Amino acid sequence: MAFNVSEGATYAVLYSVLGFFTLSALASANYFRSCLPAWINKQFVLGETTSEAKSGDFFLSARNSATATQIALSIFASGMGAWVLYAPTELGANPAISWIGVIGYACASASPAAISYFLGPIIKARCTESSFSFTDFGLERYGRLMQVVIGLMGVFYMFIFLVAELTTISSAYAAIHNDFDESYMVSISISLGVITIVYTSLGGLPASIVTDKFQALMMVILVLTLIGALGFNPANRLPEGGFAVASQWTVEGVYAAVTLVLAVVSAEMFNLSTWQRVWAAKSVRDMRRGFAGASVLIFWLMMFFGVIGMFAYALDPESYDAGEKLTFLAFFDLLASLAPFWHIVTLLLVTALAASSIDSLQNGIMSALSTDLVRMGRNPKIVARILLVILNVPAVVLSARGYDVLSLFLVADLICATAVLPVFLGLITKDKGLIPAPTELGALLGIVAGIFTVCLIGVLFEAPGGLFEYFLLPNDGICALCGYKTMITFIITPISGGVFCLLFSKLDIMLRGERARRPCLCGSTGNGYDEGIEKPLEEGQPERSPFASNANDAGLDGDESDSSNEETSA
């Protein structure tokens, strides 16, 4: 690949983009209120007043402040990190996976937002008025132990996501600068990690939502620009019928697509940064429209990069088949023949992609670590910032090792798959025939059963390594997520966790009676059994939540009939 952007130019791009995002974050916290015209200040500030923008609750929740457009752009930008330059193109450039794998990955990536369209209002309604994190659902529905489990799952997944993002952006900068020296790559990771921590710590979730808006717009403009540049480049012209060699419909693609849908949905249900947007939306209508819009945007961006991979393979199938070109670098293979100006444009894109995900992940991690501090009336900012720095240090170290991005995600996905059904079966609040409303002990044992299921599958497949090494999925597929063994693992694991959750809950109730419905630890909340909501929330005021302390805790923002008058533009 013919890249040779100077080191000074790469740093100039990095610090210019991050500098703009930092200023945007500071503006979102009203630091520039006195020196900016009102119409400009309005584009940056989510809160109505200075005191609201600087409160601990608003810092972590941006409660009831974001329009549908802002929610859509925020979820789109935060979900589509720099990894999209590698992962979907890797599938597209592999003819054994091709169309079905690419479409499957696009559907998988768009599915969490689509699912949250339905579950978001219900989850919010089943938490108290002071809640702002998905961990609060675990506390209110089950008790303290499940809150901790959800928090650990969420932080672990977001940490892996953070490592993947830092790995991706350092690799992208190294490729375009044509210098894979470890010290250079670490400097890129540290710069991005430190600057996003600074503006995240100063502005909180409002800063993330505001910067996401600009990051999303940058992403759309830059992607469209690159489409034109790549399309009009003479070096990228295919002979008639040349695309057919990459355009395949295969069984391996089906395996990959099914695996991806189950894996991504399982893990993204524990992405606490996404759940924060549920509480940040102005109303149920804004929430639902935002999640729906984000789902559409995510699908088409994933399709674009997947097809880019297929196009790259079609241009030079012999080199890819011989291993002279690597499938995960397919996007950069197409980019190499463009003028250096377009390499700079790509750096702008990759920086926006990475920053949008990393600042959202950092806010999600802060939310998991801060909910109880807010309840106690303490300012969570200092403790959250310290813990955030502590988590970023190993993330930077791991990113320098250049792990495969898909492999990183799959490890986190499989661990989350053990818990996804035990957690969300908590939406059942009444016994229904033989199906009990899960107890906290039953849910915990269901997760343990899911973990042992993964180990048992590894034994049955005679996977190499120790008992728990099967979580690395050493199935010898043509890619990290390929093969029927990996697909079967992701089908059986969540089902096992769900079935054993219900089975252990039933046994728990039979042995301990109504005491089984109480939290395992004394003093926990876990009061989610009184009156279950048996239907999804409508646009109007829902029934009283069994988790809420008063009627206003249902999670809506007042009379939805007024929502048509609300501002819905960014």
Coordinates of C-alpha atoms in Angstrom, one line a residue:
M1 CA 0.0 0.0 0.0
A2 CA 1.4 3.4 -1.0
F3 CA 0.8 5.6 2.0
N4 CA 3.3 8.2 3.3
V5 CA 1.5 11.0 5.1
S6 CA 4.0 12.8 7.2
E7 CA 4.0 12.3 11.0
G8 CA 3.4 16.1 11.5
A9 CA 0.4 16.0 9.2
T10 CA -1.1 13.0 11.1
Y11 CA -0.7 14.7 14.5
A12 CA -2.1 17.9 13.0
V13 CA -5.3 16.1 11.9
L14 CA -5.6 14.3 15.2
Y15 CA -5.2 17.3 17.5
S16 CA -7.3 19.6 15.2
V17 CA -10.3 17.2 15.2
L18 CA -10.0 16.4 18.9
G19 CA -9.6 20.1 19.7
F20 CA -12.8 20.9 18.0
F21 CA -14.6 18.2 19.9
T22 CA -13.2 19.4 23.1
L23 CA -14.4 23.0 22.5
S24 CA -17.8 21.6 21.6
A25 CA -17.9 19.6 24.8
L26 CA -17.0 22.7 26.9
A27 CA -19.7 24.7 25.1
S28 CA -22.2 22.0 25.9
A29 CA -21.4 22.5 29.6
N30 CA -22.1 26.2 29.2
Y31 CA -18.5 27.3 29.6
F32 CA -18.9 29.7 26.7
R33 CA -22.4 30.9 27.5
S34 CA -21.3 34.5 28.1
C35 CA -19.2 34.9 24.9
L36 CA -21.2 33.0 22.3
P37 CA -24.3 34.4 20.5
A38 CA -27.5 32.8 21.6
W39 CA -28.2 31.1 18.3
I40 CA -24.7 29.4 18.4
N41 CA -25.0 28.5 22.1
K42 CA -28.3 26.8 21.3
Q43 CA -26.5 24.3 19.0
F44 CA -24.3 23.2 21.8
V45 CA -26.2 23.3 25.1
L46 CA -28.8 20.6 25.9
G47 CA -29.8 21.9 29.3
E48 CA -32.1 24.9 29.8
T49 CA -30.0 26.6 32.4
T50 CA -26.4 26.8 33.7
S51 CA -27.3 25.2 37.0
E52 CA -29.0 22.2 35.2
A53 CA -26.0 21.7 32.9
K54 CA -23.6 21.5 35.8
S55 CA -25.7 19.3 38.1
G56 CA -24.4 15.8 38.9
D57 CA -27.6 14.2 37.7
F58 CA -27.6 16.0 34.3
F59 CA -23.9 15.4 33.9
L60 CA -24.5 11.7 33.9
S61 CA -28.0 11.4 32.4
A62 CA -28.7 14.5 30.2
R63 CA -32.2 13.8 31.5
N64 CA -35.1 14.7 29.1
S65 CA -33.0 17.0 27.0
A66 CA -32.3 15.4 23.6
T67 CA -34.6 15.5 20.5
A68 CA -35.2 12.6 18.2
T69 CA -32.6 13.9 15.7
Q70 CA -30.0 14.3 18.5
I71 CA -30.7 10.8 19.8
A72 CA -30.5 9.3 16.3
L73 CA -27.2 11.0 15.5
S74 CA -25.8 10.2 18.9
I75 CA -26.5 6.4 18.7
F76 CA -25.3 6.3 15.1
A77 CA -22.0 8.0 15.9
S78 CA -21.3 6.2 19.2
G79 CA -22.1 2.8 17.7
M80 CA -20.1 3.2 14.5
G81 CA -16.5 3.4 15.7
A82 CA -13.3 3.2 13.7
W83 CA -13.7 -0.6 13.7
V84 CA -16.1 -0.3 10.8
L85 CA -13.1 0.3 8.5
Y86 CA -11.9 -3.2 9.3
A87 CA -14.6 -5.6 10.4
P88 CA -17.4 -5.4 7.7
T89 CA -14.8 -5.0 5.0
E90 CA -13.1 -8.2 6.2
L91 CA -16.3 -10.1 5.6
G92 CA -17.0 -8.5 2.3
A93 CA -13.5 -9.3 1.0
N94 CA -14.0 -13.0 1.8
P95 CA -16.0 -14.6 -1.0
A96 CA -16.8 -17.6 1.2
I97 CA -18.9 -15.2 3.3
S98 CA -19.8 -12.4 0.9
W99 CA -23.4 -11.0 0.6
I100 CA -25.1 -13.0 3.4
G101 CA -22.3 -12.2 5.9
V102 CA -22.3 -8.5 5.0
I103 CA -26.1 -8.2 5.2
G104 CA -26.1 -10.2 8.4
Y105 CA -23.5 -7.9 9.9
A106 CA -25.5 -4.8 8.9
C107 CA -28.7 -6.3 10.4
A108 CA -26.8 -7.4 13.5
S109 CA -25.4 -3.9 14.1
A110 CA -28.8 -2.2 13.5
S111 CA -30.7 -4.7 15.6
P112 CA -29.8 -3.3 19.1
A113 CA -31.2 0.1 18.3
A114 CA -34.4 -1.5 16.8
I115 CA -34.8 -3.6 19.9
S116 CA -34.3 -0.6 22.2
Y117 CA -37.1 1.1 20.2
F118 CA -39.5 -1.3 21.9
L119 CA -37.7 -2.1 25.2
G120 CA -36.4 1.4 26.0
P121 CA -39.7 2.9 27.2
I122 CA -40.5 -0.3 29.2
I123 CA -37.1 -0.4 30.9
K124 CA -37.4 3.4 31.8
A125 CA -40.9 3.0 33.1
R126 CA -39.8 0.1 35.4
C127 CA -37.1 2.2 37.1
T128 CA -37.4 5.0 39.6
E129 CA -37.4 8.7 38.7
S130 CA -33.7 9.1 39.8
S131 CA -32.5 6.3 37.5
F132 CA -30.3 6.9 34.5
S133 CA -28.5 3.6 33.9
F134 CA -29.5 0.1 32.8
T135 CA -27.9 -1.2 36.0
D136 CA -30.7 0.5 37.9
F137 CA -33.1 -1.9 36.2
G138 CA -31.1 -4.8 37.7
L139 CA -31.4 -3.2 41.1
E140 CA -35.1 -2.4 40.9
R141 CA -36.2 -5.7 39.4
Y142 CA -33.9 -8.1 41.1
G143 CA -31.6 -6.6 43.7
R144 CA -28.0 -5.6 44.5
L145 CA -26.3 -8.7 43.2
M146 CA -27.9 -8.5 39.7
Q147 CA -27.1 -4.8 39.6
V148 CA -23.5 -5.6 40.2
V149 CA -23.6 -8.4 37.6
I150 CA -25.1 -6.1 34.9
G151 CA -22.6 -3.4 35.8
L152 CA -19.6 -5.9 35.5
M153 CA -20.9 -7.2 32.2
G154 CA -21.5 -3.7 30.9
V155 CA -18.1 -2.4 32.0
F156 CA -16.3 -5.5 30.6
Y157 CA -18.0 -5.2 27.2
M158 CA -17.3 -1.5 27.0
F159 CA -13.7 -2.0 28.0
I160 CA -13.3 -4.5 25.2
F161 CA -15.0 -2.1 22.8
L162 CA -12.6 0.6 24.1
V163 CA -9.6 -1.6 23.4
A164 CA -10.9 -2.4 19.9
E165 CA -11.3 1.3 19.1
L166 CA -7.9 2.3 20.3
T167 CA -6.4 -0.7 18.4
T168 CA -8.2 0.3 15.3
I169 CA -7.4 4.0 15.2
S170 CA -3.7 3.4 16.1
S171 CA -3.5 0.8 13.3
A172 CA -5.2 3.2 10.8
Y173 CA -2.9 6.1 11.6
A174 CA 0.1 3.7 11.4
A175 CA -1.1 2.4 8.0
I176 CA -1.6 5.9 6.5
H177 CA 1.6 7.2 8.0
N178 CA 3.4 4.0 6.9
D179 CA 5.0 3.6 10.3
F180 CA 4.0 0.7 12.5
D181 CA 6.5 1.6 15.2
E182 CA 4.9 0.7 18.6
S183 CA 5.8 4.1 20.2
Y184 CA 4.0 5.9 17.4
M185 CA 0.9 3.8 17.7
V186 CA 0.8 4.1 21.5
S187 CA 1.1 7.9 21.2
I188 CA -2.0 8.0 19.0
S189 CA -3.9 5.8 21.5
I190 CA -2.8 7.9 24.5
S191 CA -3.7 11.2 22.7
L192 CA -7.1 10.0 21.9
G193 CA -7.8 8.4 25.2
V194 CA -6.5 11.4 27.3
I195 CA -8.3 14.1 25.3
T196 CA -11.6 12.2 25.2
I197 CA -11.3 11.7 29.0
V198 CA -10.7 15.4 29.5
Y199 CA -13.8 16.6 27.6
T200 CA -15.9 13.7 28.8
S201 CA -15.0 14.5 32.4
L202 CA -15.8 18.2 31.9
G203 CA -19.0 17.8 30.0
G204 CA -20.4 14.4 30.9
L205 CA -23.1 12.8 28.8
P206 CA -24.4 16.2 27.4
A207 CA -21.0 16.7 25.9
S208 CA -21.0 13.3 24.3
I209 CA -24.4 13.8 22.7
V210 CA -23.4 17.3 21.4
T211 CA -20.1 16.0 20.0
D212 CA -21.9 13.0 18.6
K213 CA -24.1 15.3 16.5
F214 CA -21.0 16.9 14.8
Q215 CA -19.2 13.6 14.6
A216 CA -22.2 12.0 12.8
L217 CA -22.5 14.8 10.4
M218 CA -18.7 14.6 9.7
M219 CA -19.0 10.9 9.1
V220 CA -21.8 11.2 6.6
I221 CA -20.2 14.0 4.7
L222 CA -16.7 12.3 4.6
V223 CA -18.2 8.9 3.7
L224 CA -20.1 10.4 0.8
T225 CA -17.0 12.3 -0.3
L226 CA -14.9 9.1 -0.3
I227 CA -17.6 7.2 -2.2
G228 CA -17.2 9.8 -5.0
A229 CA -13.4 9.7 -4.9
L230 CA -13.2 5.9 -4.9
G231 CA -15.9 5.6 -7.6
F232 CA -14.2 8.0 -10.0
N233 CA -10.7 6.6 -9.5
P234 CA -9.7 4.9 -12.8
A235 CA -7.7 2.3 -10.8
N236 CA -10.9 1.0 -9.3
R237 CA -12.7 0.3 -12.5
L238 CA -13.9 -3.3 -12.8
P239 CA -14.2 -5.1 -16.2
E240 CA -17.7 -6.2 -17.2
G241 CA -18.8 -9.0 -14.9
G242 CA -15.8 -8.6 -12.7
F243 CA -17.8 -8.1 -9.5
A244 CA -19.3 -11.6 -9.9
V245 CA -16.2 -13.2 -8.4
A246 CA -16.8 -11.5 -5.1
S247 CA -20.6 -11.7 -5.2
Q248 CA -21.4 -15.1 -3.7
W249 CA -24.3 -16.6 -1.6
T250 CA -22.8 -19.3 0.6
V251 CA -23.6 -21.5 3.6
E252 CA -20.6 -20.1 5.4
G253 CA -22.2 -16.7 5.0
V254 CA -25.3 -18.0 6.7
Y255 CA -23.2 -19.3 9.6
A256 CA -21.5 -16.0 10.0
A257 CA -24.8 -14.0 9.7
V258 CA -26.6 -16.0 12.4
T259 CA -23.6 -15.8 14.7
L260 CA -23.3 -12.1 14.2
V261 CA -26.9 -11.3 14.9
L262 CA -26.9 -13.4 18.1
A263 CA -23.5 -12.2 19.2
V264 CA -24.0 -8.4 18.6
V265 CA -27.4 -8.3 20.1
S266 CA -26.3 -10.2 23.2
A267 CA -23.4 -7.8 23.8
E268 CA -25.0 -4.5 22.8
M269 CA -27.8 -5.2 25.3
F270 CA -25.1 -4.5 27.9
N271 CA -23.8 -1.3 26.3
L272 CA -24.6 1.1 29.0
S273 CA -23.8 4.1 26.9
T274 CA -26.7 3.2 24.6
W275 CA -29.1 2.8 27.5
Q276 CA -28.2 6.3 28.7
R277 CA -29.9 7.7 25.6
V278 CA -33.2 6.3 26.9
W279 CA -33.1 8.7 29.8
A280 CA -31.6 11.5 27.8
A281 CA -34.5 11.6 25.3
K282 CA -37.1 14.4 25.8
S283 CA -40.0 12.0 25.4
V284 CA -41.0 8.5 24.4
R285 CA -41.7 9.8 20.9
D286 CA -38.2 11.3 20.6
M287 CA -36.7 8.2 22.1
R288 CA -38.4 5.8 19.6
R289 CA -37.9 8.0 16.6
G290 CA -34.2 8.5 17.5
F291 CA -33.6 4.8 17.9
A292 CA -35.4 4.0 14.7
G293 CA -33.4 6.6 12.7
A294 CA -30.2 5.4 14.2
S295 CA -31.0 1.8 13.2
V296 CA -31.4 2.8 9.6
L297 CA -28.2 4.9 9.5
I298 CA -26.2 2.1 11.0
F299 CA -27.5 -0.5 8.6
W300 CA -26.5 1.5 5.5
L301 CA -23.1 2.5 6.8
M302 CA -22.3 -1.2 7.6
M303 CA -23.5 -2.2 4.1
F304 CA -21.3 0.5 2.5
F305 CA -18.1 -0.8 4.1
G306 CA -19.1 -4.4 3.5
V307 CA -19.6 -3.8 -0.2
I308 CA -16.3 -1.8 -0.2
G309 CA -14.6 -5.1 0.9
M310 CA -16.3 -7.0 -1.9
F311 CA -15.3 -4.5 -4.4
A312 CA -11.6 -4.6 -3.3
Y313 CA -11.6 -8.4 -3.6
A314 CA -13.1 -8.2 -7.1
L315 CA -10.3 -5.9 -8.2
D316 CA -7.5 -8.3 -7.2
P317 CA -8.9 -11.7 -6.2
E318 CA -5.5 -13.5 -6.9
S319 CA -3.7 -11.4 -4.2
Y320 CA -6.3 -12.0 -1.6
D321 CA -6.5 -15.7 -2.3
A322 CA -2.7 -16.0 -2.1
G323 CA -2.6 -14.0 1.2
E324 CA -0.6 -11.2 -0.4
K325 CA -3.4 -8.8 0.6
L326 CA -5.3 -9.1 3.9
T327 CA -9.1 -9.0 3.9
F328 CA -9.3 -6.7 7.0
L329 CA -7.2 -4.1 5.1
A330 CA -9.5 -4.1 2.0
F331 CA -10.6 -0.5 2.5
F332 CA -7.0 0.7 2.7
D333 CA -6.1 -1.3 -0.5
L334 CA -8.7 0.8 -2.4
L335 CA -7.6 4.0 -0.7
A336 CA -3.9 3.6 -1.5
S337 CA -4.2 4.6 -5.2
L338 CA -5.9 7.9 -4.3
A339 CA -4.0 11.2 -3.9
P340 CA -2.6 12.1 -0.4
F341 CA -5.4 14.6 0.1
W342 CA -7.8 11.7 0.4
H343 CA -5.6 10.0 2.9
I344 CA -6.0 13.1 5.1
V345 CA -9.7 12.9 4.6
T346 CA -9.7 9.3 5.8
L347 CA -7.8 10.4 8.9
L348 CA -10.5 12.9 9.6
L349 CA -13.1 10.2 9.2
V350 CA -11.3 7.6 11.4
T351 CA -10.7 10.2 14.1
A352 CA -14.4 11.2 14.2
L353 CA -15.4 7.5 14.2
A354 CA -13.1 6.6 17.1
A355 CA -13.8 9.7 19.2
S356 CA -17.5 9.3 18.9
S357 CA -17.4 5.7 20.3
I358 CA -14.7 6.3 22.9
D359 CA -16.3 9.3 24.6
S360 CA -19.7 7.5 24.7
L361 CA -18.0 4.4 26.2
Q362 CA -16.3 6.5 28.8
N363 CA -19.7 8.1 29.7
G364 CA -21.3 4.6 29.9
I365 CA -18.5 3.4 32.2
M366 CA -18.9 6.5 34.4
S367 CA -22.7 5.8 34.7
A368 CA -22.1 2.3 35.9
L369 CA -19.7 3.5 38.5
S370 CA -21.7 6.5 39.7
T371 CA -25.4 5.6 40.2
D372 CA -25.2 4.9 43.9
L373 CA -23.0 8.0 44.5
V374 CA -25.8 10.1 43.0
R375 CA -28.4 8.4 45.2
M376 CA -26.4 9.2 48.3
G377 CA -26.3 12.9 47.2
R378 CA -22.6 12.9 46.5
N379 CA -20.9 14.4 43.5
P380 CA -19.8 11.4 41.4
K381 CA -17.5 13.3 39.0
I382 CA -14.2 13.0 40.9
V383 CA -14.5 9.2 41.6
A384 CA -15.8 8.5 38.1
R385 CA -12.9 10.4 36.5
I386 CA -10.3 8.5 38.6
L387 CA -11.8 5.1 37.8
L388 CA -12.1 6.1 34.1
V389 CA -8.3 6.9 34.0
I390 CA -7.5 3.6 35.7
L391 CA -9.5 1.7 33.1
N392 CA -8.0 3.6 30.2
V393 CA -4.4 2.7 31.1
P394 CA -4.7 -1.1 30.4
A395 CA -6.9 -0.3 27.4
V396 CA -4.0 1.7 25.8
V397 CA -1.5 -1.1 26.7
L398 CA -3.7 -3.8 25.2
S399 CA -4.4 -1.7 22.0
A400 CA -0.6 -1.6 21.3
R401 CA -0.6 -5.4 20.9
G402 CA -2.7 -5.3 17.8
Y403 CA -5.4 -7.9 18.6
D404 CA -7.8 -8.9 15.9
V405 CA -10.9 -6.6 16.3
L406 CA -13.4 -9.3 15.4
S407 CA -11.8 -11.7 17.9
L408 CA -11.9 -9.1 20.7
F409 CA -15.6 -8.5 20.1
L410 CA -16.5 -12.2 20.0
V411 CA -15.0 -12.9 23.4
A412 CA -17.1 -10.1 24.9
D413 CA -20.1 -11.2 22.9
L414 CA -20.0 -14.8 24.2
I415 CA -19.6 -13.8 27.8
C416 CA -22.6 -11.4 27.5
A417 CA -24.6 -14.2 25.7
T418 CA -24.5 -16.2 29.0
A419 CA -26.4 -13.4 30.8
V420 CA -28.6 -11.7 28.2
L421 CA -31.8 -13.9 28.8
P422 CA -31.5 -14.2 32.6
V423 CA -31.4 -10.4 32.7
F424 CA -34.2 -9.6 30.3
L425 CA -36.4 -12.3 31.5
G426 CA -36.7 -10.0 34.4
L427 CA -39.3 -8.2 32.3
I428 CA -41.6 -11.0 33.4
T429 CA -43.1 -9.8 36.7
K430 CA -45.9 -12.3 37.2
D431 CA -45.9 -16.1 37.1
K432 CA -47.6 -17.3 33.9
G433 CA -48.5 -20.9 34.2
L434 CA -45.4 -23.0 34.5
I435 CA -43.2 -20.0 33.7
P436 CA -42.2 -18.2 36.8
A437 CA -41.2 -14.6 37.2
P438 CA -37.5 -15.0 37.6
T439 CA -35.9 -14.6 41.0
E440 CA -32.6 -13.0 41.7
L441 CA -31.0 -16.3 42.7
G442 CA -32.5 -18.0 39.6
A443 CA -31.1 -15.4 37.3
L444 CA -27.7 -15.6 38.9
L445 CA -27.7 -19.4 38.6
G446 CA -28.9 -19.1 35.0
I447 CA -25.8 -17.0 34.2
V448 CA -23.6 -19.6 35.8
A449 CA -25.3 -22.3 33.8
G450 CA -24.6 -20.3 30.6
I451 CA -20.9 -20.1 31.5
F452 CA -20.7 -23.9 32.1
T453 CA -22.6 -24.5 28.8
V454 CA -19.8 -22.7 26.9
C455 CA -17.2 -24.9 28.6
L456 CA -19.3 -28.0 27.9
I457 CA -19.6 -27.1 24.2
G458 CA -15.8 -26.7 24.1
V459 CA -15.4 -30.2 25.5
L460 CA -17.9 -31.7 23.0
F461 CA -16.1 -30.0 20.1
E462 CA -12.8 -31.1 21.5
A463 CA -11.5 -27.6 21.4
P464 CA -7.8 -27.1 22.3
G465 CA -6.6 -25.6 25.5
G466 CA -8.1 -25.5 29.0
L467 CA -11.7 -25.6 30.1
F468 CA -12.3 -21.8 29.9
E469 CA -10.2 -21.3 26.7
Y470 CA -13.2 -22.1 24.5
F471 CA -14.4 -18.5 25.2
L472 CA -11.7 -17.6 22.7
L473 CA -13.7 -19.7 20.1
P474 CA -10.7 -21.7 18.6
N475 CA -12.9 -23.4 16.0
D476 CA -10.5 -23.2 13.0
G477 CA -13.1 -21.3 10.9
I478 CA -12.1 -19.3 7.8
C479 CA -12.6 -16.2 10.0
A480 CA -13.0 -15.5 13.7
L481 CA -16.8 -15.8 13.6
C482 CA -17.1 -18.4 10.9
G483 CA -18.1 -22.0 11.0
Y484 CA -21.1 -24.0 12.3
K485 CA -19.4 -24.6 15.6
T486 CA -19.3 -21.0 16.5
M487 CA -22.9 -20.5 15.3
I488 CA -24.1 -23.4 17.4
T489 CA -22.3 -22.0 20.4
F490 CA -24.1 -18.7 20.1
I491 CA -27.5 -20.4 19.6
I492 CA -27.2 -22.8 22.6
T493 CA -25.5 -20.5 25.1
P494 CA -28.2 -17.8 25.5
I495 CA -31.0 -20.4 25.4
S496 CA -29.3 -22.4 28.1
G497 CA -28.9 -19.3 30.3
G498 CA -32.6 -18.5 29.8
V499 CA -33.9 -22.0 30.4
F500 CA -31.9 -22.6 33.5
C501 CA -32.8 -19.2 34.8
L502 CA -36.5 -20.2 34.7
L503 CA -35.8 -23.7 36.0
F504 CA -33.8 -22.5 39.0
S505 CA -36.3 -19.7 39.7
K506 CA -39.1 -22.3 39.8
L507 CA -37.1 -24.5 42.2
D508 CA -36.2 -21.4 44.3
I509 CA -39.9 -20.5 44.6
M510 CA -40.9 -24.1 45.4
L511 CA -38.2 -24.3 48.2
R512 CA -38.3 -20.9 49.7
G513 CA -41.8 -19.7 48.8
E514 CA -42.4 -16.0 48.6
R515 CA -39.0 -15.3 50.2
A516 CA -37.5 -16.3 46.9
R517 CA -38.9 -13.2 45.3
R518 CA -36.9 -11.0 47.6
P519 CA -33.4 -9.8 46.9
C520 CA -30.5 -12.1 47.9
L521 CA -28.9 -9.4 49.9
C522 CA -30.9 -7.6 52.7
G523 CA -31.5 -3.9 52.0
S524 CA -31.6 -4.3 48.2
T525 CA -34.5 -2.9 46.3
G526 CA -35.7 -5.7 44.1
N527 CA -39.4 -5.0 44.4
G528 CA -40.4 -5.8 40.9
Y529 CA -43.0 -8.5 41.6
D530 CA -46.1 -6.5 42.8
E531 CA -47.9 -5.6 39.7
G532 CA -46.3 -6.4 36.4
I533 CA -46.9 -4.3 33.3
E534 CA -48.3 -6.8 30.8
K535 CA -48.2 -4.6 27.7
P536 CA -45.7 -2.3 26.0
L537 CA -45.9 1.4 26.8
E538 CA -47.9 3.5 24.4
E539 CA -47.1 7.1 23.4
G540 CA -49.4 8.4 26.2
Q541 CA -49.1 8.0 30.0
P542 CA -48.6 4.3 30.8
E543 CA -49.9 2.3 33.7
R544 CA -48.2 2.9 37.1
S545 CA -44.8 1.1 37.1
P546 CA -44.4 -1.6 39.8
F547 CA -40.8 -0.3 40.3
A548 CA -41.7 3.3 40.6
S549 CA -42.1 5.2 43.9
N550 CA -44.9 7.5 42.4
A551 CA -46.9 7.9 39.3
N552 CA -44.4 10.3 37.8
D553 CA -41.7 7.6 37.8
A554 CA -43.2 5.9 34.7
G555 CA -40.5 7.4 32.6
L556 CA -42.4 9.7 30.3
D557 CA -42.0 13.4 30.0
G558 CA -45.6 14.7 30.4
D559 CA -48.4 14.9 28.0
E560 CA -47.3 13.5 24.7
S561 CA -49.9 15.5 22.9
D562 CA -47.6 18.5 23.3
S563 CA -44.7 16.6 21.7
S564 CA -45.6 17.8 18.3
N565 CA -44.6 21.3 19.3
E566 CA -41.2 20.2 20.5
E567 CA -38.1 21.0 18.6
T568 CA -37.0 18.0 16.6
S569 CA -34.1 19.4 14.8
A570 CA -30.5 19.0 16.0

